[in-house]
């Protein structure tokens, strides 16, 4: 009986190890899920896509719009972009689990001609800022 218990435990442990995913596998799965099911609603947004950079532990998200590249649009979306990022975090389009594993999300908000209206790298530090849990007086990335 003791031998059967040991064999069963060893088999269960082996199954557990096989079923664990590493960070690169999680990145690929997140990008695939994002591209197959994500939709971001908002003024002028036409499409969105994610791309994995496995060697850099980075996911790039491009949000394409039909907006013109103007100073007014840049200013407007620079101010509203953090709210969009918070919504993406809430909807798990930006994964806090992956960020906690060292993955960064480089998010671009693009005009119709692919000019950057707003851009943000979301990593552990910026996640804390967006969630309001950052240490006071700590330098963080700016838009």
mmCIF file of N, CA and C in Angstrom:
data_model
loop_
_atom_site.group_PDB
_atom_site.id
_atom_site.type_symbol
_atom_site.label_atom_id
_atom_site.label_comp_id
_atom_site.label_asym_id
_atom_site.label_seq_id
_atom_site.Cartn_x
_atom_site.Cartn_y
_atom_site.Cartn_z
ATOM 1 N N UNK A 1 0.828 -1.195 0.000
ATOM 2 C CA UNK A 1 0.000 0.000 0.000
ATOM 3 C C UNK A 1 0.873 1.259 0.000
ATOM 4 N N UNK A 2 1.948 1.198 0.809
ATOM 5 C CA UNK A 2 2.841 2.344 0.886
ATOM 6 C C UNK A 2 3.499 2.597 -0.474
ATOM 7 N N UNK A 3 3.885 1.540 -1.169
ATOM 8 C CA UNK A 3 4.512 1.655 -2.481
ATOM 9 C C UNK A 3 3.533 2.256 -3.499
ATOM 10 N N UNK A 4 2.275 1.853 -3.456
ATOM 11 C CA UNK A 4 1.257 2.386 -4.366
ATOM 12 C C UNK A 4 1.060 3.878 -4.116
ATOM 13 N N UNK A 5 1.041 4.287 -2.863
ATOM 14 C CA UNK A 5 0.890 5.694 -2.510
ATOM 15 C C UNK A 5 2.069 6.504 -3.037
ATOM 16 N N UNK A 6 3.269 5.971 -2.902
ATOM 17 C CA UNK A 6 4.459 6.672 -3.396
ATOM 18 C C UNK A 6 4.426 6.818 -4.918
ATOM 19 N N UNK A 7 4.023 5.767 -5.601
ATOM 20 C CA UNK A 7 3.949 5.808 -7.062
ATOM 21 C C UNK A 7 2.874 6.808 -7.500
ATOM 22 N N UNK A 8 1.732 6.800 -6.847
ATOM 23 C CA UNK A 8 0.654 7.729 -7.181
ATOM 24 C C UNK A 8 1.095 9.175 -6.940
ATOM 25 N N UNK A 9 1.796 9.406 -5.839
ATOM 26 C CA UNK A 9 2.288 10.752 -5.536
ATOM 27 C C UNK A 9 3.303 11.200 -6.586
ATOM 28 N N UNK A 10 4.221 10.317 -6.954
ATOM 29 C CA UNK A 10 5.230 10.646 -7.965
ATOM 30 C C UNK A 10 4.567 10.946 -9.306
ATOM 31 N N UNK A 11 3.552 10.171 -9.672
ATOM 32 C CA UNK A 11 2.826 10.394 -10.919
ATOM 33 C C UNK A 11 2.090 11.736 -10.880
ATOM 34 N N UNK A 12 1.431 12.037 -9.778
ATOM 35 C CA UNK A 12 0.711 13.312 -9.641
ATOM 36 C C UNK A 12 1.680 14.489 -9.696
ATOM 37 N N UNK A 13 2.824 14.362 -9.068
ATOM 38 C CA UNK A 13 3.830 15.423 -9.081
ATOM 39 C C UNK A 13 4.367 15.643 -10.496
ATOM 40 N N UNK A 14 4.604 14.553 -11.228
ATOM 41 C CA UNK A 14 5.081 14.663 -12.613
ATOM 42 C C UNK A 14 4.047 15.366 -13.478
ATOM 43 N N UNK A 15 2.772 15.033 -13.303
ATOM 44 C CA UNK A 15 1.700 15.717 -14.038
ATOM 45 C C UNK A 15 1.670 17.203 -13.713
ATOM 46 N N UNK A 16 1.867 17.535 -12.455
ATOM 47 C CA UNK A 16 1.886 18.935 -12.031
ATOM 48 C C UNK A 16 3.012 19.696 -12.725
ATOM 49 N N UNK A 17 4.194 19.102 -12.777
ATOM 50 C CA UNK A 17 5.338 19.755 -13.407
ATOM 51 C C UNK A 17 5.126 19.936 -14.904
ATOM 52 N N UNK A 18 4.528 18.962 -15.546
ATOM 53 C CA UNK A 18 4.279 19.036 -16.984
ATOM 54 C C UNK A 18 3.251 20.121 -17.296
ATOM 55 N N UNK A 19 2.273 20.302 -16.428
ATOM 56 C CA UNK A 19 1.193 21.243 -16.703
ATOM 57 C C UNK A 19 1.587 22.692 -16.438
ATOM 58 N N UNK A 20 2.690 22.964 -15.781
ATOM 59 C CA UNK A 20 3.119 24.337 -15.506
ATOM 60 C C UNK A 20 3.629 24.984 -16.790
ATOM 61 N N UNK A 21 3.260 26.240 -16.976
ATOM 62 C CA UNK A 21 3.709 26.985 -18.153
ATOM 63 C C UNK A 21 4.788 27.961 -17.738
ATOM 64 N N UNK A 22 5.763 28.132 -18.623
ATOM 65 C CA UNK A 22 6.772 29.142 -18.340
ATOM 66 C C UNK A 22 6.284 30.495 -18.863
ATOM 67 N N UNK A 23 7.042 31.538 -18.587
ATOM 68 C CA UNK A 23 6.624 32.901 -18.941
ATOM 69 C C UNK A 23 6.470 33.066 -20.443
ATOM 70 N N UNK A 24 7.372 32.506 -21.222
ATOM 71 C CA UNK A 24 7.294 32.654 -22.678
ATOM 72 C C UNK A 24 6.022 31.999 -23.230
ATOM 73 N N UNK A 25 5.650 30.857 -22.673
ATOM 74 C CA UNK A 25 4.415 30.204 -23.098
ATOM 75 C C UNK A 25 3.201 31.057 -22.718
ATOM 76 N N UNK A 26 3.250 31.664 -21.537
ATOM 77 C CA UNK A 26 2.153 32.529 -21.108
ATOM 78 C C UNK A 26 2.048 33.762 -21.990
ATOM 79 N N UNK A 27 3.198 34.315 -22.402
ATOM 80 C CA UNK A 27 3.185 35.477 -23.305
ATOM 81 C C UNK A 27 2.511 35.098 -24.615
ATOM 82 N N UNK A 28 2.915 33.970 -25.190
ATOM 83 C CA UNK A 28 2.328 33.527 -26.460
ATOM 84 C C UNK A 28 0.835 33.295 -26.326
ATOM 85 N N UNK A 29 0.419 32.694 -25.234
ATOM 86 C CA UNK A 29 -0.998 32.436 -25.007
ATOM 87 C C UNK A 29 -1.770 33.742 -24.856
ATOM 88 N N UNK A 30 -1.189 34.710 -24.122
ATOM 89 C CA UNK A 30 -1.858 35.998 -23.922
ATOM 90 C C UNK A 30 -2.026 36.732 -25.253
ATOM 91 N N UNK A 31 -0.979 36.756 -26.070
ATOM 92 C CA UNK A 31 -1.039 37.433 -27.370
ATOM 93 C C UNK A 31 -2.084 36.770 -28.269
ATOM 94 N N UNK A 32 -2.090 35.464 -28.290
ATOM 95 C CA UNK A 32 -3.063 34.739 -29.109
ATOM 96 C C UNK A 32 -4.492 35.046 -28.664
ATOM 97 N N UNK A 33 -4.721 35.000 -27.357
ATOM 98 C CA UNK A 33 -6.049 35.307 -26.817
ATOM 99 C C UNK A 33 -6.438 36.745 -27.126
ATOM 100 N N UNK A 34 -5.508 37.672 -26.941
ATOM 101 C CA UNK A 34 -5.764 39.089 -27.202
ATOM 102 C C UNK A 34 -6.166 39.285 -28.660
ATOM 103 N N UNK A 35 -5.397 38.724 -29.578
ATOM 104 C CA UNK A 35 -5.669 38.927 -31.004
ATOM 105 C C UNK A 35 -6.956 38.259 -31.465
ATOM 106 N N UNK A 36 -7.348 37.188 -30.807
ATOM 107 C CA UNK A 36 -8.560 36.483 -31.205
ATOM 108 C C UNK A 36 -9.829 37.032 -30.573
ATOM 109 N N UNK A 37 -9.696 37.741 -29.449
ATOM 110 C CA UNK A 37 -10.929 38.108 -28.753
ATOM 111 C C UNK A 37 -11.009 39.545 -28.266
ATOM 112 N N UNK A 38 -9.923 40.292 -28.283
ATOM 113 C CA UNK A 38 -9.957 41.629 -27.697
ATOM 114 C C UNK A 38 -10.585 42.645 -28.643
ATOM 115 N N UNK A 39 -11.386 43.473 -28.042
ATOM 116 C CA UNK A 39 -11.896 44.635 -28.756
ATOM 117 C C UNK A 39 -11.871 45.791 -27.773
ATOM 118 N N UNK A 40 -11.407 46.913 -28.256
ATOM 119 C CA UNK A 40 -11.349 48.110 -27.436
ATOM 120 C C UNK A 40 -12.296 49.114 -28.062
ATOM 121 N N UNK A 41 -13.190 49.598 -27.257
ATOM 122 C CA UNK A 41 -14.162 50.559 -27.758
ATOM 123 C C UNK A 41 -13.719 51.964 -27.394
ATOM 124 N N UNK A 42 -13.961 52.870 -28.301
ATOM 125 C CA UNK A 42 -13.612 54.253 -28.042
ATOM 126 C C UNK A 42 -13.722 55.059 -29.322
ATOM 127 N N UNK A 43 -13.666 56.358 -29.164
ATOM 128 C CA UNK A 43 -13.795 57.272 -30.294
ATOM 129 C C UNK A 43 -12.689 57.043 -31.315
ATOM 130 N N UNK A 44 -13.056 56.666 -32.518
ATOM 131 C CA UNK A 44 -12.115 56.549 -33.607
ATOM 132 C C UNK A 44 -11.299 55.277 -33.661
ATOM 133 N N UNK A 45 -11.444 54.377 -32.712
ATOM 134 C CA UNK A 45 -10.636 53.150 -32.696
ATOM 135 C C UNK A 45 -11.146 52.205 -33.776
ATOM 136 N N UNK A 46 -10.227 51.769 -34.644
ATOM 137 C CA UNK A 46 -10.604 50.874 -35.736
ATOM 138 C C UNK A 46 -10.154 49.436 -35.504
ATOM 139 N N UNK A 47 -8.991 49.240 -34.857
ATOM 140 C CA UNK A 47 -8.518 47.881 -34.606
ATOM 141 C C UNK A 47 -7.435 47.897 -33.530
ATOM 142 N N UNK A 48 -7.134 46.707 -33.066
ATOM 143 C CA UNK A 48 -6.066 46.543 -32.083
ATOM 144 C C UNK A 48 -5.414 45.188 -32.306
ATOM 145 N N UNK A 49 -4.113 45.115 -32.049
ATOM 146 C CA UNK A 49 -3.382 43.859 -32.217
ATOM 147 C C UNK A 49 -2.213 43.830 -31.239
ATOM 148 N N UNK A 50 -1.857 42.617 -30.839
ATOM 149 C CA UNK A 50 -0.725 42.422 -29.936
ATOM 150 C C UNK A 50 0.343 41.607 -30.648
ATOM 151 N N UNK A 51 1.586 41.841 -30.249
ATOM 152 C CA UNK A 51 2.725 41.133 -30.825
ATOM 153 C C UNK A 51 3.695 40.800 -29.697
ATOM 154 N N UNK A 52 4.213 39.573 -29.693
ATOM 155 C CA UNK A 52 5.122 39.130 -28.641
ATOM 156 C C UNK A 52 6.570 39.310 -29.066
ATOM 157 N N UNK A 53 7.390 39.768 -28.126
ATOM 158 C CA UNK A 53 8.841 39.816 -28.276
ATOM 159 C C UNK A 53 9.397 38.948 -27.148
ATOM 160 N N UNK A 54 9.521 37.651 -27.418
ATOM 161 C CA UNK A 54 9.847 36.684 -26.374
ATOM 162 C C UNK A 54 11.221 36.907 -25.763
ATOM 163 N N UNK A 55 12.218 37.266 -26.562
ATOM 164 C CA UNK A 55 13.566 37.460 -26.022
ATOM 165 C C UNK A 55 13.644 38.677 -25.111
ATOM 166 N N UNK A 56 12.752 39.643 -25.306
ATOM 167 C CA UNK A 56 12.747 40.857 -24.483
ATOM 168 C C UNK A 56 11.715 40.809 -23.361
ATOM 169 N N UNK A 57 10.945 39.701 -23.269
ATOM 170 C CA UNK A 57 9.848 39.608 -22.299
ATOM 171 C C UNK A 57 8.929 40.828 -22.424
ATOM 172 N N UNK A 58 8.495 41.078 -23.659
ATOM 173 C CA UNK A 58 7.680 42.262 -23.924
ATOM 174 C C UNK A 58 6.547 41.911 -24.868
ATOM 175 N N UNK A 59 5.408 42.573 -24.641
ATOM 176 C CA UNK A 59 4.265 42.476 -25.535
ATOM 177 C C UNK A 59 3.965 43.888 -26.024
ATOM 178 N N UNK A 60 3.865 44.031 -27.336
ATOM 179 C CA UNK A 60 3.519 45.319 -27.924
ATOM 180 C C UNK A 60 2.047 45.282 -28.311
ATOM 181 N N UNK A 61 1.299 46.299 -27.893
ATOM 182 C CA UNK A 61 -0.108 46.415 -28.261
ATOM 183 C C UNK A 61 -0.275 47.693 -29.062
ATOM 184 N N UNK A 62 -0.834 47.550 -30.256
ATOM 185 C CA UNK A 62 -1.084 48.688 -31.139
ATOM 186 C C UNK A 62 -2.592 48.912 -31.223
ATOM 187 N N UNK A 63 -3.002 50.120 -30.905
ATOM 188 C CA UNK A 63 -4.406 50.499 -31.005
ATOM 189 C C UNK A 63 -4.489 51.500 -32.154
ATOM 190 N N UNK A 64 -5.091 51.074 -33.251
ATOM 191 C CA UNK A 64 -5.161 51.901 -34.455
ATOM 192 C C UNK A 64 -6.484 52.644 -34.507
ATOM 193 N N UNK A 65 -6.413 53.881 -34.997
ATOM 194 C CA UNK A 65 -7.597 54.737 -35.061
ATOM 195 C C UNK A 65 -7.731 55.350 -36.451
ATOM 196 N N UNK A 66 -8.847 56.035 -36.655
ATOM 197 C CA UNK A 66 -9.036 56.804 -37.881
ATOM 198 C C UNK A 66 -8.825 58.295 -37.612
ATOM 199 N N UNK A 67 -8.145 58.613 -36.520
ATOM 200 C CA UNK A 67 -7.914 60.002 -36.122
ATOM 201 C C UNK A 67 -6.737 60.605 -36.888
ATOM 202 N N UNK A 68 -6.786 61.909 -37.034
ATOM 203 C CA UNK A 68 -5.685 62.615 -37.676
ATOM 204 C C UNK A 68 -4.576 62.887 -36.676
ATOM 205 N N UNK A 69 -3.373 63.029 -37.197
ATOM 206 C CA UNK A 69 -2.218 63.369 -36.378
ATOM 207 C C UNK A 69 -2.184 64.889 -36.205
ATOM 208 N N UNK A 70 -2.808 65.348 -35.118
ATOM 209 C CA UNK A 70 -2.822 66.783 -34.826
ATOM 210 C C UNK A 70 -2.383 67.006 -33.389
ATOM 211 N N UNK A 71 -1.974 68.232 -33.092
ATOM 212 C CA UNK A 71 -1.578 68.559 -31.722
ATOM 213 C C UNK A 71 -2.759 68.421 -30.770
ATOM 214 N N UNK A 72 -3.965 68.755 -31.241
ATOM 215 C CA UNK A 72 -5.161 68.634 -30.397
ATOM 216 C C UNK A 72 -5.418 67.176 -30.028
ATOM 217 N N UNK A 73 -5.311 66.277 -31.018
ATOM 218 C CA UNK A 73 -5.525 64.852 -30.742
ATOM 219 C C UNK A 73 -4.435 64.306 -29.820
ATOM 220 N N UNK A 74 -3.193 64.732 -30.042
ATOM 221 C CA UNK A 74 -2.106 64.292 -29.154
ATOM 222 C C UNK A 74 -2.382 64.711 -27.712
ATOM 223 N N UNK A 75 -2.772 65.958 -27.524
ATOM 224 C CA UNK A 75 -3.031 66.467 -26.173
ATOM 225 C C UNK A 75 -4.214 65.745 -25.537
ATOM 226 N N UNK A 76 -5.281 65.564 -26.302
ATOM 227 C CA UNK A 76 -6.484 64.908 -25.771
ATOM 228 C C UNK A 76 -6.195 63.465 -25.352
ATOM 229 N N UNK A 77 -5.486 62.730 -26.178
ATOM 230 C CA UNK A 77 -5.249 61.324 -25.879
ATOM 231 C C UNK A 77 -4.101 61.123 -24.905
ATOM 232 N N UNK A 78 -3.213 62.076 -24.801
ATOM 233 C CA UNK A 78 -2.182 61.992 -23.767
ATOM 234 C C UNK A 78 -2.836 62.036 -22.390
ATOM 235 N N UNK A 79 -3.886 62.851 -22.252
ATOM 236 C CA UNK A 79 -4.598 62.964 -20.979
ATOM 237 C C UNK A 79 -5.512 61.775 -20.708
ATOM 238 N N UNK A 80 -6.139 61.203 -21.754
ATOM 239 C CA UNK A 80 -7.103 60.119 -21.539
ATOM 240 C C UNK A 80 -6.477 58.724 -21.646
ATOM 241 N N UNK A 81 -5.248 58.643 -22.130
ATOM 242 C CA UNK A 81 -4.601 57.353 -22.327
ATOM 243 C C UNK A 81 -4.453 56.543 -21.034
ATOM 244 N N UNK A 82 -4.064 57.142 -19.903
ATOM 245 C CA UNK A 82 -3.981 56.352 -18.668
ATOM 246 C C UNK A 82 -5.316 55.698 -18.279
ATOM 247 N N UNK A 83 -6.436 56.368 -18.552
ATOM 248 C CA UNK A 83 -7.746 55.765 -18.267
ATOM 249 C C UNK A 83 -7.972 54.530 -19.142
ATOM 250 N N UNK A 84 -7.575 54.613 -20.411
ATOM 251 C CA UNK A 84 -7.697 53.471 -21.312
ATOM 252 C C UNK A 84 -6.821 52.318 -20.815
ATOM 253 N N UNK A 85 -5.621 52.635 -20.365
ATOM 254 C CA UNK A 85 -4.722 51.595 -19.840
ATOM 255 C C UNK A 85 -5.318 50.932 -18.597
ATOM 256 N N UNK A 86 -5.912 51.727 -17.718
ATOM 257 C CA UNK A 86 -6.561 51.154 -16.518
ATOM 258 C C UNK A 86 -7.693 50.204 -16.915
ATOM 259 N N UNK A 87 -8.457 50.593 -17.925
ATOM 260 C CA UNK A 87 -9.552 49.745 -18.410
ATOM 261 C C UNK A 87 -8.993 48.448 -18.994
ATOM 262 N N UNK A 88 -7.885 48.542 -19.708
ATOM 263 C CA UNK A 88 -7.261 47.346 -20.280
ATOM 264 C C UNK A 88 -6.738 46.420 -19.179
ATOM 265 N N UNK A 89 -6.211 46.988 -18.110
ATOM 266 C CA UNK A 89 -5.751 46.186 -16.969
ATOM 267 C C UNK A 89 -6.945 45.501 -16.311
ATOM 268 N N UNK A 90 -8.006 46.262 -16.116
ATOM 269 C CA UNK A 90 -9.219 45.715 -15.496
ATOM 270 C C UNK A 90 -9.784 44.550 -16.312
ATOM 271 N N UNK A 91 -9.711 44.659 -17.654
ATOM 272 C CA UNK A 91 -10.242 43.618 -18.540
ATOM 273 C C UNK A 91 -9.219 42.529 -18.855
ATOM 274 N N UNK A 92 -8.062 42.560 -18.190
ATOM 275 C CA UNK A 92 -6.977 41.597 -18.367
ATOM 276 C C UNK A 92 -6.418 41.596 -19.791
ATOM 277 N N UNK A 93 -6.587 42.707 -20.509
ATOM 278 C CA UNK A 93 -5.934 42.852 -21.806
ATOM 279 C C UNK A 93 -4.457 43.182 -21.587
ATOM 280 N N UNK A 94 -4.157 43.803 -20.460
ATOM 281 C CA UNK A 94 -2.802 43.952 -19.951
ATOM 282 C C UNK A 94 -2.770 43.103 -18.685
ATOM 283 N N UNK A 95 -2.005 42.029 -18.717
ATOM 284 C CA UNK A 95 -2.024 41.028 -17.649
ATOM 285 C C UNK A 95 -1.125 41.410 -16.480
ATOM 286 N N UNK A 96 -1.720 41.588 -15.311
ATOM 287 C CA UNK A 96 -0.927 41.877 -14.116
ATOM 288 C C UNK A 96 -0.077 40.669 -13.723
ATOM 289 N N UNK A 97 -0.573 39.472 -14.005
ATOM 290 C CA UNK A 97 0.199 38.262 -13.708
ATOM 291 C C UNK A 97 1.499 38.257 -14.504
ATOM 292 N N UNK A 98 1.413 38.572 -15.795
ATOM 293 C CA UNK A 98 2.618 38.618 -16.621
ATOM 294 C C UNK A 98 3.547 39.752 -16.199
ATOM 295 N N UNK A 99 2.984 40.899 -15.859
ATOM 296 C CA UNK A 99 3.811 42.021 -15.395
ATOM 297 C C UNK A 99 4.577 41.626 -14.138
ATOM 298 N N UNK A 100 3.900 40.915 -13.224
ATOM 299 C CA UNK A 100 4.564 40.457 -12.000
ATOM 300 C C UNK A 100 5.654 39.419 -12.276
ATOM 301 N N UNK A 101 5.613 38.799 -13.465
ATOM 302 C CA UNK A 101 6.658 37.854 -13.861
ATOM 303 C C UNK A 101 7.764 38.550 -14.653
ATOM 304 N N UNK A 102 7.683 39.888 -14.769
ATOM 305 C CA UNK A 102 8.744 40.642 -15.436
ATOM 306 C C UNK A 102 8.459 41.025 -16.872
ATOM 307 N N UNK A 103 7.268 40.763 -17.361
ATOM 308 C CA UNK A 103 6.900 41.124 -18.731
ATOM 309 C C UNK A 103 6.442 42.576 -18.746
ATOM 310 N N UNK A 104 6.800 43.304 -19.800
ATOM 311 C CA UNK A 104 6.336 44.675 -19.944
ATOM 312 C C UNK A 104 5.417 44.756 -21.170
ATOM 313 N N UNK A 105 4.486 45.683 -21.113
ATOM 314 C CA UNK A 105 3.538 45.918 -22.201
ATOM 315 C C UNK A 105 3.825 47.302 -22.773
ATOM 316 N N UNK A 106 4.155 47.358 -24.048
ATOM 317 C CA UNK A 106 4.401 48.617 -24.731
ATOM 318 C C UNK A 106 3.150 48.913 -25.552
ATOM 319 N N UNK A 107 2.367 49.906 -25.122
ATOM 320 C CA UNK A 107 1.063 50.184 -25.719
ATOM 321 C C UNK A 107 1.137 51.471 -26.534
ATOM 322 N N UNK A 108 0.712 51.378 -27.786
ATOM 323 C CA UNK A 108 0.718 52.511 -28.712
ATOM 324 C C UNK A 108 -0.712 52.862 -29.119
ATOM 325 N N UNK A 109 -1.023 54.139 -29.125
ATOM 326 C CA UNK A 109 -2.299 54.655 -29.613
ATOM 327 C C UNK A 109 -1.952 55.447 -30.871
ATOM 328 N N UNK A 110 -2.394 54.953 -32.038
ATOM 329 C CA UNK A 110 -1.900 55.451 -33.311
ATOM 330 C C UNK A 110 -2.961 56.204 -34.119
ATOM 331 N N UNK A 111 -2.515 57.223 -34.844
ATOM 332 C CA UNK A 111 -3.362 57.937 -35.791
ATOM 333 C C UNK A 111 -3.543 57.068 -37.037
ATOM 334 N N UNK A 112 -4.384 57.514 -37.951
ATOM 335 C CA UNK A 112 -4.678 56.727 -39.152
ATOM 336 C C UNK A 112 -3.424 56.460 -39.997
ATOM 337 N N UNK A 113 -2.417 57.324 -39.911
ATOM 338 C CA UNK A 113 -1.182 57.152 -40.685
ATOM 339 C C UNK A 113 -0.069 56.496 -39.856
ATOM 340 N N UNK A 114 -0.434 55.854 -38.751
ATOM 341 C CA UNK A 114 0.473 55.146 -37.829
ATOM 342 C C UNK A 114 1.389 56.065 -37.040
ATOM 343 N N UNK A 115 1.114 57.365 -37.016
ATOM 344 C CA UNK A 115 1.849 58.284 -36.148
ATOM 345 C C UNK A 115 1.379 58.042 -34.711
ATOM 346 N N UNK A 116 2.283 58.151 -33.758
ATOM 347 C CA UNK A 116 1.963 57.876 -32.361
ATOM 348 C C UNK A 116 1.271 59.086 -31.739
ATOM 349 N N UNK A 117 0.031 58.873 -31.272
ATOM 350 C CA UNK A 117 -0.686 59.913 -30.535
ATOM 351 C C UNK A 117 -0.371 59.818 -29.045
ATOM 352 N N UNK A 118 -0.235 58.586 -28.549
ATOM 353 C CA UNK A 118 0.129 58.347 -27.147
ATOM 354 C C UNK A 118 0.820 56.989 -27.078
ATOM 355 N N UNK A 119 1.749 56.863 -26.126
ATOM 356 C CA UNK A 119 2.489 55.617 -25.966
ATOM 357 C C UNK A 119 2.886 55.480 -24.511
ATOM 358 N N UNK A 120 2.835 54.231 -24.015
ATOM 359 C CA UNK A 120 3.213 53.995 -22.623
ATOM 360 C C UNK A 120 3.786 52.597 -22.476
ATOM 361 N N UNK A 121 4.881 52.483 -21.752
ATOM 362 C CA UNK A 121 5.434 51.191 -21.375
ATOM 363 C C UNK A 121 4.883 50.866 -19.989
ATOM 364 N N UNK A 122 4.131 49.772 -19.895
ATOM 365 C CA UNK A 122 3.539 49.372 -18.616
ATOM 366 C C UNK A 122 4.351 48.201 -18.072
ATOM 367 N N UNK A 123 5.077 48.483 -16.983
ATOM 368 C CA UNK A 123 5.848 47.473 -16.279
ATOM 369 C C UNK A 123 5.416 47.517 -14.811
ATOM 370 N N UNK A 124 6.174 46.902 -13.920
ATOM 371 C CA UNK A 124 5.776 46.864 -12.501
ATOM 372 C C UNK A 124 5.618 48.265 -11.914
ATOM 373 N N UNK A 125 6.563 49.148 -12.204
ATOM 374 C CA UNK A 125 6.517 50.494 -11.634
ATOM 375 C C UNK A 125 5.317 51.281 -12.175
ATOM 376 N N UNK A 126 5.123 51.221 -13.486
ATOM 377 C CA UNK A 126 4.021 51.971 -14.091
ATOM 378 C C UNK A 126 2.674 51.366 -13.700
ATOM 379 N N UNK A 127 2.619 50.058 -13.513
ATOM 380 C CA UNK A 127 1.394 49.407 -13.045
ATOM 381 C C UNK A 127 1.006 49.962 -11.679
ATOM 382 N N UNK A 128 1.992 50.137 -10.804
ATOM 383 C CA UNK A 128 1.722 50.700 -9.476
ATOM 384 C C UNK A 128 1.181 52.116 -9.591
ATOM 385 N N UNK A 129 1.708 52.895 -10.523
ATOM 386 C CA UNK A 129 1.216 54.261 -10.730
ATOM 387 C C UNK A 129 -0.230 54.223 -11.227
ATOM 388 N N UNK A 130 -0.502 53.387 -12.212
ATOM 389 C CA UNK A 130 -1.848 53.310 -12.775
ATOM 390 C C UNK A 130 -2.872 52.809 -11.752
ATOM 391 N N UNK A 131 -2.439 51.913 -10.887
ATOM 392 C CA UNK A 131 -3.341 51.375 -9.868
ATOM 393 C C UNK A 131 -3.389 52.248 -8.616
ATOM 394 N N UNK A 132 -2.548 53.277 -8.574
ATOM 395 C CA UNK A 132 -2.540 54.185 -7.428
ATOM 396 C C UNK A 132 -1.839 53.633 -6.211
ATOM 397 N N UNK A 133 -0.945 52.651 -6.407
ATOM 398 C CA UNK A 133 -0.249 52.051 -5.265
ATOM 399 C C UNK A 133 1.238 52.385 -5.265
ATOM 400 N N UNK A 134 1.655 53.331 -6.099
ATOM 401 C CA UNK A 134 3.077 53.705 -6.172
ATOM 402 C C UNK A 134 3.491 54.469 -4.927
ATOM 403 N N UNK A 135 4.767 54.347 -4.580
ATOM 404 C CA UNK A 135 5.298 55.092 -3.451
ATOM 405 C C UNK A 135 5.312 56.572 -3.791
ATOM 406 N N UNK A 136 4.938 57.443 -2.853
ATOM 407 C CA UNK A 136 4.972 58.866 -3.129
ATOM 408 C C UNK A 136 6.387 59.346 -3.432
ATOM 409 N N UNK A 137 6.478 60.359 -4.278
ATOM 410 C CA UNK A 137 7.745 60.991 -4.659
ATOM 411 C C UNK A 137 8.696 60.054 -5.399
ATOM 412 N N UNK A 138 8.187 58.957 -5.929
ATOM 413 C CA UNK A 138 9.038 58.047 -6.674
ATOM 414 C C UNK A 138 8.953 58.413 -8.166
ATOM 415 N N UNK A 139 10.111 58.478 -8.829
ATOM 416 C CA UNK A 139 10.138 58.805 -10.240
ATOM 417 C C UNK A 139 9.511 57.669 -11.034
ATOM 418 N N UNK A 140 8.617 58.012 -11.952
ATOM 419 C CA UNK A 140 7.994 57.010 -12.813
ATOM 420 C C UNK A 140 8.018 57.513 -14.239
ATOM 421 N N UNK A 141 7.697 56.620 -15.128
ATOM 422 C CA UNK A 141 7.659 56.981 -16.548
ATOM 423 C C UNK A 141 6.532 57.964 -16.808
ATOM 424 N N UNK A 142 6.779 58.869 -17.701
ATOM 425 C CA UNK A 142 5.770 59.864 -18.086
ATOM 426 C C UNK A 142 5.324 59.605 -19.499
ATOM 427 N N UNK A 143 4.119 60.025 -19.808
ATOM 428 C CA UNK A 143 3.616 59.886 -21.176
ATOM 429 C C UNK A 143 4.312 60.838 -22.110
#
